[in-house]
Coordinates of C-alpha atoms in Angstrom, one line a residue:
Chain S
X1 CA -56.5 -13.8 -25.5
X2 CA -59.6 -13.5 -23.6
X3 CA -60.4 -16.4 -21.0
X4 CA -64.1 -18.2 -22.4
X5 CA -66.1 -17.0 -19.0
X6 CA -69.7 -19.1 -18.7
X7 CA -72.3 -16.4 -18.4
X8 CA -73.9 -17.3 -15.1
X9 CA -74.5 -15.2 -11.7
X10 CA -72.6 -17.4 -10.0
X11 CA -69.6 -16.7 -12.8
X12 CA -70.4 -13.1 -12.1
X13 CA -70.2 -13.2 -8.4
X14 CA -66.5 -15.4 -8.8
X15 CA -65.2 -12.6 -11.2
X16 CA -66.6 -9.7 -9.3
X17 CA -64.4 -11.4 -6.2
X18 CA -61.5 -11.9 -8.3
X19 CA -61.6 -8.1 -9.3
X20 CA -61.5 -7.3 -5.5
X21 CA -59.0 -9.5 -5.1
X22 CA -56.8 -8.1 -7.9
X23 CA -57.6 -4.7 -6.8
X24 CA -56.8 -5.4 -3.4
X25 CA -52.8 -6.8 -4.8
X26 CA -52.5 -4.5 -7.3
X27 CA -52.5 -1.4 -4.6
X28 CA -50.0 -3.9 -2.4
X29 CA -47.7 -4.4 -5.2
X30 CA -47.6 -0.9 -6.4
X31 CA -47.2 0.2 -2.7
X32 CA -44.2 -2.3 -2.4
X33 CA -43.2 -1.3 -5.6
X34 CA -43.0 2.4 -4.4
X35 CA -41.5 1.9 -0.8
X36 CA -38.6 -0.6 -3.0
X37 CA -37.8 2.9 -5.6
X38 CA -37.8 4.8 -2.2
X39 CA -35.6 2.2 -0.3
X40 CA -33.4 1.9 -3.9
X41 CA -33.3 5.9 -3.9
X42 CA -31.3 6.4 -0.6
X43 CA -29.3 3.3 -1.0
X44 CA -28.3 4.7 -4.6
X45 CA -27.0 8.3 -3.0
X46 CA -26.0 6.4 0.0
X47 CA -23.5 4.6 -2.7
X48 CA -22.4 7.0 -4.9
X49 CA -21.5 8.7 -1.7
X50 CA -19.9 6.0 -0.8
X51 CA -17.9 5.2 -3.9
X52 CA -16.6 8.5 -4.8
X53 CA -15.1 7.9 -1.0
X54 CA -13.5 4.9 -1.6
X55 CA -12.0 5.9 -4.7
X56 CA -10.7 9.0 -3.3
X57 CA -9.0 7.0 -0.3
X58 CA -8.0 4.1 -3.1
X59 CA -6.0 6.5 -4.9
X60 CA -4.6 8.3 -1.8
X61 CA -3.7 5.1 -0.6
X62 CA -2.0 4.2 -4.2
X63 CA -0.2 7.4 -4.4
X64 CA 1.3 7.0 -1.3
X65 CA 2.3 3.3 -1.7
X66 CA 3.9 4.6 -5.1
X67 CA 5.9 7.0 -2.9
X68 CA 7.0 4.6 -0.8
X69 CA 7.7 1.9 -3.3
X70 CA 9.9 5.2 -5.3
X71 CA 12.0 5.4 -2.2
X72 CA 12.9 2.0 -1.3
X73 CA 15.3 -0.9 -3.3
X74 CA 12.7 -3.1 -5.0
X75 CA 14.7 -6.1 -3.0
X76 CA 13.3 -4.5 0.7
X77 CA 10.0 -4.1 -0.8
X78 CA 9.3 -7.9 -1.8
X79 CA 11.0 -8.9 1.3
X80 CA 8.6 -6.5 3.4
X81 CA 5.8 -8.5 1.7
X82 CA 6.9 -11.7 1.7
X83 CA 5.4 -13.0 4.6
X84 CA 2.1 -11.6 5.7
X85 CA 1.0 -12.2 9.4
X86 CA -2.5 -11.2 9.9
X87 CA -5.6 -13.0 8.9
X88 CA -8.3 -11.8 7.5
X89 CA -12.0 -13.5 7.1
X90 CA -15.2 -12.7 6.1
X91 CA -18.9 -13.6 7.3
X92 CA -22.1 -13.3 5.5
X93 CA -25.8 -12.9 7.3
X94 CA -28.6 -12.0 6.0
X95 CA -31.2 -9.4 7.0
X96 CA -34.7 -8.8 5.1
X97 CA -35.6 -5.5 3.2
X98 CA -39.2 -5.7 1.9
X99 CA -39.3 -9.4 2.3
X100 CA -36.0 -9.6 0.0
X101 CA -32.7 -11.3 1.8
X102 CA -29.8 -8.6 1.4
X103 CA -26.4 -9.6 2.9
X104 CA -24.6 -8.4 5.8
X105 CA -21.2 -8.8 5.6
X106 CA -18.5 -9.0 8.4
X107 CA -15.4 -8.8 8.5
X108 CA -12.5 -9.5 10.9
X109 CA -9.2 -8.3 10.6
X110 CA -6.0 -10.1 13.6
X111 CA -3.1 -9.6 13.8
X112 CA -0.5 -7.0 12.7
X113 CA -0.6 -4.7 9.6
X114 CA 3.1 -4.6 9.7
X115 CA 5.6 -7.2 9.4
X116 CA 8.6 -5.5 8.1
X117 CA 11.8 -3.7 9.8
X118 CA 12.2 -0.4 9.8
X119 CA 15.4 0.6 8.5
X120 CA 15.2 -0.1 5.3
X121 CA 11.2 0.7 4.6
X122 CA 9.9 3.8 4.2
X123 CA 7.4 5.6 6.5
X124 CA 5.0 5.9 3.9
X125 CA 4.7 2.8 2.9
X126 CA 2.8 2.0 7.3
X127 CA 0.7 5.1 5.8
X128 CA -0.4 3.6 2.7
X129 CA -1.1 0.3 4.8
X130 CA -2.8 1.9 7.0
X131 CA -5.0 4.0 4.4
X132 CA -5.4 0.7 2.6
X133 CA -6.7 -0.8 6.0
X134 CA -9.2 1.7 6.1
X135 CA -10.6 1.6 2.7
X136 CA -10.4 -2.4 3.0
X137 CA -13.1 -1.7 5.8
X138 CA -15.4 0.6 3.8
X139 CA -15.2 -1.4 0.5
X140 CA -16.6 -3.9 2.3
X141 CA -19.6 -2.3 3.3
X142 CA -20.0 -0.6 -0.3
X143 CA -19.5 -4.6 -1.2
X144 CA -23.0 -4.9 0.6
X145 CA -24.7 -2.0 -0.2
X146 CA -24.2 -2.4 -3.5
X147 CA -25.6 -6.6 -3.6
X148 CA -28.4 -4.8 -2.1
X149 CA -28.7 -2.7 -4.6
X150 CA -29.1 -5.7 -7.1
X151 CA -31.2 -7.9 -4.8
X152 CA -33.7 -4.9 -4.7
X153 CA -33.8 -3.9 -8.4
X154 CA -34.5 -7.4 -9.3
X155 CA -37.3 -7.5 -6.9
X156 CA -38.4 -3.8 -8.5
X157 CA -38.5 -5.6 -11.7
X158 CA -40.1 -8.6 -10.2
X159 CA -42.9 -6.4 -8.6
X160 CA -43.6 -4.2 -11.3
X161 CA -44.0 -7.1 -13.9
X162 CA -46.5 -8.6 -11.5
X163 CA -48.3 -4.7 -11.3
X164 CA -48.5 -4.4 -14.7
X165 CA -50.0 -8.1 -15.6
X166 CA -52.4 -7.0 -12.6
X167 CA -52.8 -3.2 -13.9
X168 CA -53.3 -3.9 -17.7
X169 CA -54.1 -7.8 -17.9
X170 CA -55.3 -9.5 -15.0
X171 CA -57.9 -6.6 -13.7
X172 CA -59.1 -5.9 -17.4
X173 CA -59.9 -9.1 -18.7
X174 CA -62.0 -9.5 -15.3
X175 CA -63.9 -6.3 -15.7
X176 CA -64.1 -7.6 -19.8
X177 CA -66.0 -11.1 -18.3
X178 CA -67.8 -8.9 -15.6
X179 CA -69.1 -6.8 -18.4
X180 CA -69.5 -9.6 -21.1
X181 CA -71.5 -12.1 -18.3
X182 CA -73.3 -8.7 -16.9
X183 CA -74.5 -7.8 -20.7
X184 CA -75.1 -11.9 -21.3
X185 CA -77.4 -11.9 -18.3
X186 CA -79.1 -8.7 -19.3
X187 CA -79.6 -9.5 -22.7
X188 CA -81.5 -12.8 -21.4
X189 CA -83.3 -11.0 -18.5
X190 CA -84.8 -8.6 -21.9
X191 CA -85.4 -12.0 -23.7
X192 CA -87.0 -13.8 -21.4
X193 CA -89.2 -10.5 -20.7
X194 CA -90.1 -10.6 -23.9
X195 CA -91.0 -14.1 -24.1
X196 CA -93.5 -14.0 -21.2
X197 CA -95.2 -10.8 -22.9
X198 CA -95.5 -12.4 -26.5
X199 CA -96.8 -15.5 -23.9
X200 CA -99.1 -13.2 -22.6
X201 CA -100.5 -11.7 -25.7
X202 CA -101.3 -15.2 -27.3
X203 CA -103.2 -16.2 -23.9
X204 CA -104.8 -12.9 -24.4
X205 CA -106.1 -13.4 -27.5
Chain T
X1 CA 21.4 22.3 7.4
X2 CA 25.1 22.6 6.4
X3 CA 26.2 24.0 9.2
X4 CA 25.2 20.7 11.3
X5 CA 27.7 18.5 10.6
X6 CA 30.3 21.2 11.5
X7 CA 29.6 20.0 15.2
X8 CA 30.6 16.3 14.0
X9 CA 34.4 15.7 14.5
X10 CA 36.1 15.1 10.9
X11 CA 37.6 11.8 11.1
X12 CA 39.4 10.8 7.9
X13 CA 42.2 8.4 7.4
X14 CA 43.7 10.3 4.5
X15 CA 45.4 7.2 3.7
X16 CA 47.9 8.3 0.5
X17 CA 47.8 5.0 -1.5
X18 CA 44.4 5.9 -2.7
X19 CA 46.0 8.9 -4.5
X20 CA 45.0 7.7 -8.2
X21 CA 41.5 5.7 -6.7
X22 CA 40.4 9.2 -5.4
X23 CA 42.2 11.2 -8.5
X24 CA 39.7 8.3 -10.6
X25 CA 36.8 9.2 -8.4
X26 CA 37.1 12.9 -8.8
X27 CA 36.8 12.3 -12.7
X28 CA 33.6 10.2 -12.2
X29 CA 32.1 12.5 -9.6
X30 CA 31.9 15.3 -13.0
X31 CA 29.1 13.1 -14.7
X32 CA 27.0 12.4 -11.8
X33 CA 23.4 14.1 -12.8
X34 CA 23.9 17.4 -10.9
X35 CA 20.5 19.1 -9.4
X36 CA 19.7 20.9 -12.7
X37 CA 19.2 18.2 -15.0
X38 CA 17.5 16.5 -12.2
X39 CA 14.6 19.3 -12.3
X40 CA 15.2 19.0 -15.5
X41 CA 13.8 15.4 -15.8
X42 CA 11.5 16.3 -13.1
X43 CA 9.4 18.7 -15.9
X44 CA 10.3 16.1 -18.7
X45 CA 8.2 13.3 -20.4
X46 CA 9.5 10.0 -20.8
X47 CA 10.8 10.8 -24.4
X48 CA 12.7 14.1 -23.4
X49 CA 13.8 12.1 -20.5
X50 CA 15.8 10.0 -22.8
X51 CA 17.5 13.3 -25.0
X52 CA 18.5 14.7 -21.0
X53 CA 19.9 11.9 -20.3
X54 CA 22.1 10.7 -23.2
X55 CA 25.6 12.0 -22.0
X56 CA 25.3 10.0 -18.2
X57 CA 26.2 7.1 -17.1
X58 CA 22.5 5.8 -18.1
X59 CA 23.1 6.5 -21.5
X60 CA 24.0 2.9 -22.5
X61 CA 20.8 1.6 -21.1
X62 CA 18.3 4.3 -22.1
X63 CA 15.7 1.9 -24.0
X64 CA 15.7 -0.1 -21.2
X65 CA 15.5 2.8 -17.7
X66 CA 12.9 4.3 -20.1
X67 CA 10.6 1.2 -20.0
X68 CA 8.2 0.4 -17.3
X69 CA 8.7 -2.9 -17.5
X70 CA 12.8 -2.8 -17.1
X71 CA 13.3 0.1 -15.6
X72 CA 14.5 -1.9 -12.4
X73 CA 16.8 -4.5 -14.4
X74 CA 18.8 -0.8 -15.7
X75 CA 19.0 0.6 -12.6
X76 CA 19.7 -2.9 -10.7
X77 CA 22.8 -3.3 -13.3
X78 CA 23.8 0.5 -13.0
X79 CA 24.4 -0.5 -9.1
X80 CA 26.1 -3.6 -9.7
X81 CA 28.5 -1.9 -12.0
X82 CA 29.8 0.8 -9.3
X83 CA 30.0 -1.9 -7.0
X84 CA 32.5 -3.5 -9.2
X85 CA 33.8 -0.1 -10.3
X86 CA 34.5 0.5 -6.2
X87 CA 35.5 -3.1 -5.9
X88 CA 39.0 -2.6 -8.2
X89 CA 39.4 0.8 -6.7
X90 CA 39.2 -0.2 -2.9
X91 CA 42.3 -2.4 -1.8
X92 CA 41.4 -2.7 2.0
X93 CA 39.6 -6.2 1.4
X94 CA 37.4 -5.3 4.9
X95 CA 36.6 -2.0 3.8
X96 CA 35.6 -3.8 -0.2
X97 CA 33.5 -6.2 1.7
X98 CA 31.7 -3.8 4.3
X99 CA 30.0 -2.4 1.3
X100 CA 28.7 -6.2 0.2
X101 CA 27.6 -6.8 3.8
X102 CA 24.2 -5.3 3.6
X103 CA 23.1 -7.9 0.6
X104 CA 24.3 -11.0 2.6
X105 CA 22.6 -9.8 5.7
X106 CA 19.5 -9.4 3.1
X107 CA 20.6 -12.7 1.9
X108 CA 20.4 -14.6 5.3
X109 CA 17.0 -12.7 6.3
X110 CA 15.6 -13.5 3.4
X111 CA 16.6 -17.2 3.4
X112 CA 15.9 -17.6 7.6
X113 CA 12.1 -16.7 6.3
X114 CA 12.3 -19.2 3.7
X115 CA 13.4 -22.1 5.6
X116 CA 10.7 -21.2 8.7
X117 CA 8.0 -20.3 6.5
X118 CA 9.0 -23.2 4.5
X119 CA 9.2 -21.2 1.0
X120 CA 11.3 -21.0 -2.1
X121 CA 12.8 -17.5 -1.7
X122 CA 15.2 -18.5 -4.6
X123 CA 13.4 -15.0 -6.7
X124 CA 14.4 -12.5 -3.6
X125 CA 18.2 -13.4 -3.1
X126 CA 20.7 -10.6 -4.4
X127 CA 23.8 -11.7 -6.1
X128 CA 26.0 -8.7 -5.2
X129 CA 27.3 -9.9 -1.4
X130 CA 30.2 -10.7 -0.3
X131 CA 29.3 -14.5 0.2
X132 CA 27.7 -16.7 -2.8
X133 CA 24.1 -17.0 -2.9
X134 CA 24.0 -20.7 -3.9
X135 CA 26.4 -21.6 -1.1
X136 CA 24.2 -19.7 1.1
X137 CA 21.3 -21.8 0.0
X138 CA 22.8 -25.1 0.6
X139 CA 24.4 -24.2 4.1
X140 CA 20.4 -23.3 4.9
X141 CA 19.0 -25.9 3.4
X142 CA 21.5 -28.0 6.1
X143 CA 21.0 -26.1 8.1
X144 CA 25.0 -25.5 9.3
X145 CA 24.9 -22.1 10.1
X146 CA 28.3 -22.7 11.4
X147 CA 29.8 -22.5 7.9
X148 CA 28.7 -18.3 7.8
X149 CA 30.7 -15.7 9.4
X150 CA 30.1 -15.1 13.1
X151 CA 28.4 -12.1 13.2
X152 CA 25.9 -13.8 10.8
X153 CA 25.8 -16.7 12.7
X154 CA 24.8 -14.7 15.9
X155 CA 22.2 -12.6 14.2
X156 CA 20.8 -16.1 12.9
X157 CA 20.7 -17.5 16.4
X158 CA 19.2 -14.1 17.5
X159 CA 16.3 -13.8 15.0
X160 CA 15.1 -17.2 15.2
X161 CA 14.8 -17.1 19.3
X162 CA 13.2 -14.1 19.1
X163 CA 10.8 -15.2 16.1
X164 CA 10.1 -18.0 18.0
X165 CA 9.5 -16.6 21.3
X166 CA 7.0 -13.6 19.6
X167 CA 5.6 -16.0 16.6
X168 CA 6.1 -12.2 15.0
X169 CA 7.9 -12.2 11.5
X170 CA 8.9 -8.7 12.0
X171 CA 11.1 -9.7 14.9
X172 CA 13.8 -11.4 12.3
X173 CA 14.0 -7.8 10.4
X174 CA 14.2 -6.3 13.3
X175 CA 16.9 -8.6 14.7
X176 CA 19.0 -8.1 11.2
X177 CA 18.7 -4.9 11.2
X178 CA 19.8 -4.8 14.6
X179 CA 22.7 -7.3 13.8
X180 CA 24.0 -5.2 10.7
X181 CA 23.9 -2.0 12.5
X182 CA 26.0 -3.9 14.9
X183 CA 28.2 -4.8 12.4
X184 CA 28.5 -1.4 10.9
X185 CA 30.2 -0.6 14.6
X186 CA 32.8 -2.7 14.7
X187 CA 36.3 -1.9 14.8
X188 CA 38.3 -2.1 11.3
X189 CA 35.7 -0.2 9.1
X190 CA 36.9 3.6 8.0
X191 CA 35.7 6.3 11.3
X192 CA 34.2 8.5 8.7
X193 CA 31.7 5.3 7.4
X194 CA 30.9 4.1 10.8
X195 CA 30.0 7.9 11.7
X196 CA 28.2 7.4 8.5
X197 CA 25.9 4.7 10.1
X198 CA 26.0 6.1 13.5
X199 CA 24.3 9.0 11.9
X200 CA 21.6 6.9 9.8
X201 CA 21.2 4.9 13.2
X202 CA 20.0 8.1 15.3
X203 CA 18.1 9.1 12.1
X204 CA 16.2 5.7 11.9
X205 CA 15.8 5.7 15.3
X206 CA 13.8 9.0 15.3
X207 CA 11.5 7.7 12.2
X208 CA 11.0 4.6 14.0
X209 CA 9.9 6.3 17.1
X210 CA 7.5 8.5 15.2
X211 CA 6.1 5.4 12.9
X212 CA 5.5 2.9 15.9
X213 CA 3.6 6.4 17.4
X214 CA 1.8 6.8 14.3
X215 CA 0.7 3.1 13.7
X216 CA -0.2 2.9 17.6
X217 CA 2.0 -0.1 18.3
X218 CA 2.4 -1.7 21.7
X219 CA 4.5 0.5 23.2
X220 CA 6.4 -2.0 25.4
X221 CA 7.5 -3.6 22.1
X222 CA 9.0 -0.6 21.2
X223 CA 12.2 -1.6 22.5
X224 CA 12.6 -4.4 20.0
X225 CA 12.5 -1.8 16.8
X226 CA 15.9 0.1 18.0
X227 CA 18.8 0.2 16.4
X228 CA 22.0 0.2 18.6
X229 CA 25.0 2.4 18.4
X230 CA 23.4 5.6 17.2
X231 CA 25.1 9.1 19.0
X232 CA 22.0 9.5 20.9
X233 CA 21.2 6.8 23.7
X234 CA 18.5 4.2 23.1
X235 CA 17.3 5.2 26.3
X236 CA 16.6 8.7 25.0
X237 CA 13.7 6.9 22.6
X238 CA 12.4 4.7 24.7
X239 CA 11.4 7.1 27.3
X240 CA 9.6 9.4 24.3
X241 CA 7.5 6.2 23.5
X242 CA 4.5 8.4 25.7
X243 CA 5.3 11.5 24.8
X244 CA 2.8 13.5 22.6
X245 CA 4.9 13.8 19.0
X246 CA 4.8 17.2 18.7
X247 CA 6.9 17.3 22.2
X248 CA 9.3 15.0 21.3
X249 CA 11.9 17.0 18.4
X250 CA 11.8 19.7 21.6
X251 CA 13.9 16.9 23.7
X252 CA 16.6 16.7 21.0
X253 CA 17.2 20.4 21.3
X254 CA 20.7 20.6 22.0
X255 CA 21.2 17.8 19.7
X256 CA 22.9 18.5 15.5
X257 CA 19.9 16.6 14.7
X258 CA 17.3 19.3 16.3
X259 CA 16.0 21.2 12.8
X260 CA 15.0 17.8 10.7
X261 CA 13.4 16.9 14.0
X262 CA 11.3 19.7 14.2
X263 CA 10.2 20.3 10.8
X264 CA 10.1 16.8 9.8
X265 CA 7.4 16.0 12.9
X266 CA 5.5 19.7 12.5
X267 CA 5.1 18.0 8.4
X268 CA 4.3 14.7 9.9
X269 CA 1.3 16.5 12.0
X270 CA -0.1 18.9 9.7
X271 CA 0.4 16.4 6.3
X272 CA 0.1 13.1 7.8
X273 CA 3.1 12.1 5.9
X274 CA 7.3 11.0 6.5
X275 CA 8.1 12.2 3.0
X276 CA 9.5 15.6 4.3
X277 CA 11.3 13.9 7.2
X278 CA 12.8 11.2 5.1
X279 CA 14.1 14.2 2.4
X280 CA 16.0 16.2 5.4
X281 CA 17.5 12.8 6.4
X282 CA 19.2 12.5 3.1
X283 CA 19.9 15.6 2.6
X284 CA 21.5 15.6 5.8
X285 CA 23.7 12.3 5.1
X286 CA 24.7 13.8 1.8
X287 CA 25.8 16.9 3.4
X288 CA 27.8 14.5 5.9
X289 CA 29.1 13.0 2.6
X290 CA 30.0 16.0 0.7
X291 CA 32.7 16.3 4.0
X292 CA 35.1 14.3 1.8
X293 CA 35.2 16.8 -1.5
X294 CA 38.0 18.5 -0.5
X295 CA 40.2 15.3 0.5
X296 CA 42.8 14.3 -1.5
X297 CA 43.8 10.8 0.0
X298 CA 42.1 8.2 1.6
X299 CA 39.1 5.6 1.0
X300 CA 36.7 8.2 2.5
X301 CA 36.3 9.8 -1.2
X302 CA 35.6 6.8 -3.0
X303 CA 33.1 5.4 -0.6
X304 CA 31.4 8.9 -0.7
X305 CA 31.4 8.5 -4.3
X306 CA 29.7 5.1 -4.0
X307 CA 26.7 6.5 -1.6
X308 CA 26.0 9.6 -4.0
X309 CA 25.9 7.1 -6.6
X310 CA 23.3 5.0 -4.8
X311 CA 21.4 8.4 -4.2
X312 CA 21.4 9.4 -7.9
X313 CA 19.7 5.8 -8.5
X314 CA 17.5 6.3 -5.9
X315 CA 16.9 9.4 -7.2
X316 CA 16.4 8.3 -10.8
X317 CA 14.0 5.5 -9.2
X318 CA 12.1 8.1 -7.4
X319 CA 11.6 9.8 -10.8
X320 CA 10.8 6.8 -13.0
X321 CA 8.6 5.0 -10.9
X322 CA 6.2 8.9 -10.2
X323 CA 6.4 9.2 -13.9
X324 CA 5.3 5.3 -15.0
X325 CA 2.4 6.3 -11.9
X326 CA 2.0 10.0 -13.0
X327 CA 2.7 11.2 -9.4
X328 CA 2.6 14.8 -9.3
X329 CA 5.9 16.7 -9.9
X330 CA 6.1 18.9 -6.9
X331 CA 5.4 15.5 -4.8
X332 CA 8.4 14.1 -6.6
X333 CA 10.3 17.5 -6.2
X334 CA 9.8 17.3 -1.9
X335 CA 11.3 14.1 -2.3
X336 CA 14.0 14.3 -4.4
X337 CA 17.3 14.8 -2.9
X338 CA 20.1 15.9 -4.9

């Protein structure tokens, strides 16, 4: 629905500001807009990089725990992992990406990985902790990328609704009142014009 | 790999009372799943599984081995009926409860965690050792120690000063594994068993030595990991704790041991992985078993019978639990032992 403008040079001046202004955020949004798809882009292959990673080392890690859990008496295995000694905790930061707060996670693992003898356990099964370690670190990390991932395609979706309600609302409806006070003011420049010359005729006569 | 354990002096008993135990044995020993059908079951699915397996020992319990979810409870019963089987077969009452000792050292590990850690380990007690696990629950609970047998006792005492003087958990395995080896080297027990252990001791030892390698442990710590009584000094292993691993089988040169050394470190480099080194250990204890087929008397047959019955479960396990996971066959194959 249009907005009701009043058709006065002064309106004309606000809206022809306001169209400037619009102008001016519509070409910031859209170039935010671009630099988050960009940003979003590399983190994406970054991911999918990084997933098909963690999977891979997930299931390498899996297979060999299977091994090792094939090989040894069910009873050594739950009394390997009966008691656990090492801690492990997790901090979050935050850092900003195009104004949008993406966490940093970090994690510390202390102690040992082990906590089992050694003659009744299985080789593998120090292997598979080990692998599991590892992934442990980079899931993490794929953790983060991938909130940032959904802090920065919310924003996307943020900034593009505002670039279109700029793009195909907000900037037309102001050049609509531009060119509705602009044809206003015209149309009683000609009728005022006209006025003074049938003014002018009658004094004439 | 045969030739080996030519090197290792025989020492049987030959005791003749065990005349109809090991005449018994020798008729058992026929349906124990032979290397054939285990290949067999290797290329099998679960339902052929069942049709290869219907005229063994298993064949009662099919439904159940056949089922992820009870696979262990068939295989868990399968042991405890040999164990009873070798119970009425063995008179010796030492010899009858040396096999039961490894379940009440797992017993009193297992309970020493519970009462520091202060939780109910009520789920990981094993009913098949020598000593009642109830009882053993109350004398821990009371904490009167006294009440076990010695060696238990001691290995208590052990573990918990050296728990408390590392704050490490590991330290109690490591002191009841230490304290059953121990046992296992006492006077009184069959030659040809202890050799047994002496064997598996040297053999852990080596693993041990590559895994605290491998994990990059402290290696002043590595001390604490050993097992005692092995043919091969402790000290041997404690002064490869520096050496690069692909130097160390090179030491053992002159030792029976030398060729699983060798191959199972060159795997261990080039693979990352024990499986090939664990394989040639049992196929090197169950060539040192198969010394007994030709015996006639003695206990030494029927306790060989009971360790290539464990092996055939671990075996089975090995199979069941890389088919429930779809582990690939020729994995399972490189591990499988038969």
């Amino acid at each position: 629905m249009r907005k009701q403008v009043s058709a006065t040079r002064m309106e004309l001046l606000n809206q022809k500001k306001k169209l400037g202004l619009a102008r001016r955020g519509h070409k910031l949004l859209k170039d935010k807009q671009d630099e988050l798809l960009r940003v979003l882009q590399d983190l994406i292959k970054e991911v999918m990089q990084m997933r098909r990673e963690v999977e891979d080392e997930l299931i390498k890690a899996m297979k060999r725990f299977v091994l090792a859990r094939a090989v040894t008496e069910p009873m050594y295995i739950e009394d390997a992992f009966m008691i656990s000694t090492s801690t492990f905790s997790i901090t979050e930061a935050r850092r900003s990406v195009m104004n949008v707060k993406i966490p940093v996670y970090e994690s510390e693992f202390e102690g040992l990985l082990t906590s089992y003898g050694f003659l009744n356990t299985s080789g593998e099964m120090d292997l598979a902790l080990e692998n599991l370690h590892a992934v442990f670190e980079k899931m993490i990390k794929l953790a983060e990328k991938e909130r940032a991932i959904i802090l920065l395609s919310e924003e996307m979706a943020r900034t593009r609704r505002r670039v279109n309600a700029l793009e195909f609302i907000l900037i037309p409806d102001i050049e609509e009142a531009i060119k509705t006070i602009y044809m206003k003011l015209s149309e009683m420049e000609r009728g005022n014009i006209s006025r003074l010359m049938r003014i002018k005729d009658v004094i004439r006569k | 790999m045969l030739e080996i354990l030519t090197k290792l002096p025989e020492r049987f008993l030959e005791n003749q009372e065990y005349a109809y135990a090991v005449g018994r044995v020798r008729a058992l020993e026929v349906s124990l799943i032979d290397k054939q059908r285990f290949e067999r079951l290797l290329k099998a699915g679960i339902e052929e599984m069942g049709r290869i397996l219907v005229d063994t020992d298993y064949s009662h319990s099919l439904s159940e081995l056949l089922n992820p979810s009870t696979f262990e409870n068939a295989l868990q019963n399968e042991k405890q009926r040999i164990l009873t089987l070798i119970d009425s077969l063995i008179f010796e009452e030492n010899v009858r409860k040396f096999l039961h000792l490894e379940f009440d050292y797992f017993n009193a590990r297992v309970l020493l965690k519970g009462k520091i850690f202060d939780r109910d380990v009520s789920d990981f007690l094993v009913p098949l050792g020598n000593l009642n696990t109830d009882e053993m629950k109350q004398i821990f609970e009371n904490e009167e120690y006294e009440k076990l047998p010695e060696n238990l006792v001691k290995a208590i005492q052990d573990a918990i000063s050296s728990y408390y003087n590392s704050k490490e958990p590991r330290m109690i395995d490591f002191t009841f594994d230490r304290a059953f080896i121990e046992h296992m080297n006492v006077s009184g027990y069959p030659p040809f068993l202890q050799d047994y252990y002496r064997l598996l001791t040297d053999l852990t030892n080596f693993r041990s030595l590559l895994r605290w390698k491998v994990m990059e442990l402290d290696k002043s710590r590595f001390r604490d990991v050993l097992l005692p009584g092995g043919f091969i000094p402790e000290g041997m292993f404690l002064e490869l704790i520096g050496e690069p691993v692909e130097q160390i089988p090179g030491v053992f040169s002159r030792w029976i041991y030398y060729p699983v050394f060798l191959e199972g470190t060159k795997y261990l480099n080039t693979n990352h992985s024990f499986i090939r080194y664990e394989a040639m250990v049992e196929k090197l204890l169950s060539t040192y078993i198969d010394k007994t087929r030709y015996l006639v008397f003695g206990v030494e047959p029927i306790i060989a019978y009971y360790l290539k019955k464990m092996k055939e479960i671990k075996n089975m396990r090995i199979i069941l639990v890389g088919k429930f996971n779809g582990v690939e066959e020729e994995i399972l194959a490189e591990r499988l032992v038969v």
